[in-house]
Short mmCIF file of C-alpha atoms in Angstrom, two decimals:
data_model
loop_
_atom_site.label_atom_id
_atom_site.label_comp_id
_atom_site.label_asym_id
_atom_site.label_seq_id
_atom_site.Cartn_x
_atom_site.Cartn_y
_atom_site.Cartn_z
CA UNK A 1223 -18.38 -4.92 18.23
CA UNK A 1224 -17.91 -4.67 14.50
CA UNK A 1225 -20.40 -6.32 12.16
CA UNK A 1226 -19.60 -9.80 10.86
CA UNK A 1227 -17.43 -9.79 7.75
CA UNK A 1228 -19.36 -9.96 4.54
CA UNK A 1229 -17.52 -12.34 2.20
CA UNK A 1230 -17.33 -10.89 -1.31
CA UNK A 1231 -19.44 -12.80 -3.80
CA UNK A 1232 -16.70 -12.66 -6.41
CA UNK A 1233 -14.77 -15.23 -4.34
CA UNK A 1234 -17.45 -17.83 -5.00
CA UNK A 1235 -17.03 -20.23 -7.87
CA UNK A 1236 -20.13 -19.76 -10.01
CA UNK A 1237 -20.19 -23.42 -11.08
CA UNK A 1238 -20.23 -24.73 -7.51
CA UNK A 1239 -21.58 -21.81 -5.45
CA UNK A 1240 -19.11 -22.86 -2.74
CA UNK A 1241 -16.95 -19.87 -1.77
CA UNK A 1242 -13.31 -20.92 -1.82
CA UNK A 1243 -12.16 -18.67 1.03
CA UNK A 1244 -14.40 -20.36 3.64
CA UNK A 1245 -13.90 -23.58 5.61
CA UNK A 1246 -16.68 -26.17 5.90
CA UNK A 1247 -17.89 -29.03 8.09
CA UNK A 1248 -19.32 -32.44 7.28
CA UNK A 1249 -22.60 -31.13 8.76
CA UNK A 1250 -22.81 -28.29 6.18
CA UNK A 1251 -21.78 -25.32 8.32
CA UNK A 1252 -19.22 -22.80 7.10
CA UNK A 1253 -16.83 -20.58 8.99
CA UNK A 1254 -14.36 -17.85 8.29
CA UNK A 1255 -11.77 -16.90 10.91
CA UNK A 1256 -10.46 -13.36 11.30
CA UNK A 1257 -8.07 -12.46 14.13
CA UNK A 1258 -9.14 -15.42 16.26
CA UNK A 1259 -12.88 -14.86 15.83
CA UNK A 1260 -15.06 -16.93 13.52
CA UNK A 1261 -18.26 -16.08 11.70
CA UNK A 1262 -20.45 -19.17 11.24
CA UNK A 1263 -23.36 -19.99 8.94
CA UNK A 1264 -24.92 -22.85 7.02
CA UNK A 1265 -24.05 -23.57 3.42
CA UNK A 1266 -26.22 -22.99 0.38
CA UNK A 1267 -26.33 -26.78 -0.02
CA UNK A 1268 -27.88 -27.11 3.46
CA UNK A 1269 -30.23 -24.16 2.96
CA UNK A 1270 -31.50 -25.65 -0.30
CA UNK A 1271 -31.92 -29.11 1.25
CA UNK A 1272 -33.88 -27.66 4.20
CA UNK A 1273 -36.21 -25.53 2.12
CA UNK A 1274 -37.73 -22.32 3.46
CA UNK A 1275 -36.24 -21.59 6.88
CA UNK A 1276 -38.94 -20.31 9.25
CA UNK A 1277 -37.23 -20.30 12.67
CA UNK A 1278 -33.76 -20.45 14.17
CA UNK A 1279 -32.62 -21.30 17.67
CA UNK A 1280 -29.09 -19.94 17.94
CA UNK A 1281 -26.65 -20.26 20.84
CA UNK A 1282 -26.80 -17.51 23.46
CA UNK A 1283 -24.20 -14.76 23.54
CA UNK A 1284 -21.66 -15.61 26.23
CA UNK A 1285 -22.35 -19.35 26.05
CA UNK A 1286 -19.63 -21.84 25.24
CA UNK A 1287 -19.95 -24.19 22.27
CA UNK A 1288 -17.91 -27.31 21.56
CA UNK A 1289 -16.68 -28.27 18.10
CA UNK A 1290 -18.93 -30.88 16.54
CA UNK A 1291 -21.61 -30.53 19.24
CA UNK A 1292 -25.18 -29.34 18.73
CA UNK A 1293 -25.56 -25.65 19.55
CA UNK A 1294 -28.91 -24.75 17.99
CA UNK A 1295 -31.69 -25.70 15.64
CA UNK A 1296 -32.93 -24.70 12.21
CA UNK A 1297 -36.62 -25.19 11.34
CA UNK A 1298 -37.97 -25.09 7.84
CA UNK A 1299 -41.44 -25.74 6.49
CA UNK A 1300 -40.50 -29.39 5.95
CA UNK A 1301 -37.73 -30.27 8.43
CA UNK A 1302 -35.94 -29.57 11.68
CA UNK A 1303 -32.17 -29.77 11.60
CA UNK A 1304 -29.52 -29.46 14.26
CA UNK A 1305 -26.95 -26.69 14.11
CA UNK A 1306 -23.46 -27.91 15.00
CA UNK A 1307 -20.54 -25.79 16.14
CA UNK A 1308 -17.66 -25.94 13.65
CA UNK A 1309 -15.27 -24.78 16.37
CA UNK A 1310 -15.04 -24.57 20.15
CA UNK A 1311 -15.23 -21.21 21.85
CA UNK A 1312 -17.35 -18.49 23.40
CA UNK A 1313 -20.27 -17.06 21.42
CA UNK A 1314 -19.65 -13.34 20.91
CA UNK A 1315 -22.63 -12.35 18.80
CA UNK A 1316 -25.70 -13.78 17.08
CA UNK A 1317 -27.36 -12.43 13.97
CA UNK A 1318 -30.43 -10.90 15.63
CA UNK A 1319 -31.84 -9.77 12.26
CA UNK A 1320 -32.67 -13.42 11.54
CA UNK A 1321 -35.32 -13.46 14.29
CA UNK A 1322 -37.57 -11.34 12.07
CA UNK A 1323 -36.34 -12.66 8.72
CA UNK A 1324 -35.05 -16.25 9.05
CA UNK A 1325 -35.49 -16.79 5.31
CA UNK A 1326 -32.37 -14.70 4.71
CA UNK A 1327 -30.49 -17.91 5.51
CA UNK A 1328 -31.93 -19.31 2.25
CA UNK A 1329 -31.36 -16.26 0.08
CA UNK A 1330 -27.93 -15.14 1.35
CA UNK A 1331 -26.34 -17.94 3.40
CA UNK A 1332 -22.76 -16.71 2.89
CA UNK A 1333 -23.35 -13.02 3.56
CA UNK A 1334 -26.18 -11.45 5.59
CA UNK A 1335 -27.52 -14.92 6.49
CA UNK A 1336 -24.60 -15.64 8.85
CA UNK A 1337 -25.71 -17.15 12.18
CA UNK A 1338 -23.22 -16.37 14.95
CA UNK A 1339 -19.68 -15.32 15.81
CA UNK A 1340 -17.39 -16.91 18.32
CA UNK A 1341 -13.94 -16.55 19.83
CA UNK A 1342 -12.18 -19.62 18.45
CA UNK A 1343 -10.31 -21.97 20.75
CA UNK A 1344 -10.30 -25.09 18.59
CA UNK A 1345 -11.48 -25.88 15.06
CA UNK A 1346 -12.61 -29.45 14.41
CA UNK A 1347 -11.44 -30.81 11.07
CA UNK A 1348 -12.56 -28.01 8.77
CA UNK A 1349 -12.80 -28.92 5.09
CA UNK A 1350 -11.48 -26.92 2.16
CA UNK A 1351 -13.93 -25.80 -0.52
CA UNK A 1352 -12.81 -28.64 -2.81
CA UNK A 1353 -13.20 -31.28 -0.09
CA UNK A 1354 -16.62 -29.89 0.80
CA UNK A 1355 -17.71 -29.92 -2.87
CA UNK A 1356 -16.68 -33.58 -3.08
CA UNK A 1357 -18.62 -34.30 0.13
CA UNK A 1358 -21.76 -32.65 -1.29
CA UNK A 1359 -21.42 -34.53 -4.57
CA UNK A 1360 -21.10 -37.80 -2.67
CA UNK A 1361 -23.94 -36.95 -0.25
CA UNK A 1362 -26.69 -36.22 -2.80
CA UNK A 1363 -25.18 -36.28 -6.23
CA UNK A 1364 -23.27 -33.51 -7.91
CA UNK A 1365 -25.29 -30.26 -7.57
CA UNK A 1366 -23.07 -28.18 -9.84
#
């Protein structure tokens, strides 16, 4: 299986740090779909709100996840947060490098900090970058 796509940083808007080529959820996950498979992660907004990530419980390879349903857990020094599937499908791969270095989710959430890949069957109401930026601004004030 090929490695997860690494979104180029030049696609990100420097003033918002929300890459425009990704889709987002209300729960602060991102996804990018390529040939029916999606790479999933959490947004920089979520990573910053959580603080230093110290442990991840990701879905198992081969398991089925349902859009909008809990499929894992993210623990930081100050909080525990659910991880929600942005799409339904079968989990194809998890980012095993995060077991040893979960903090990568904080430092590179849109690239090497990706969480898992799945074969997409259904995407639940994904937001555009602009809609997600508006959601973040409404959620905790404008972080631009």
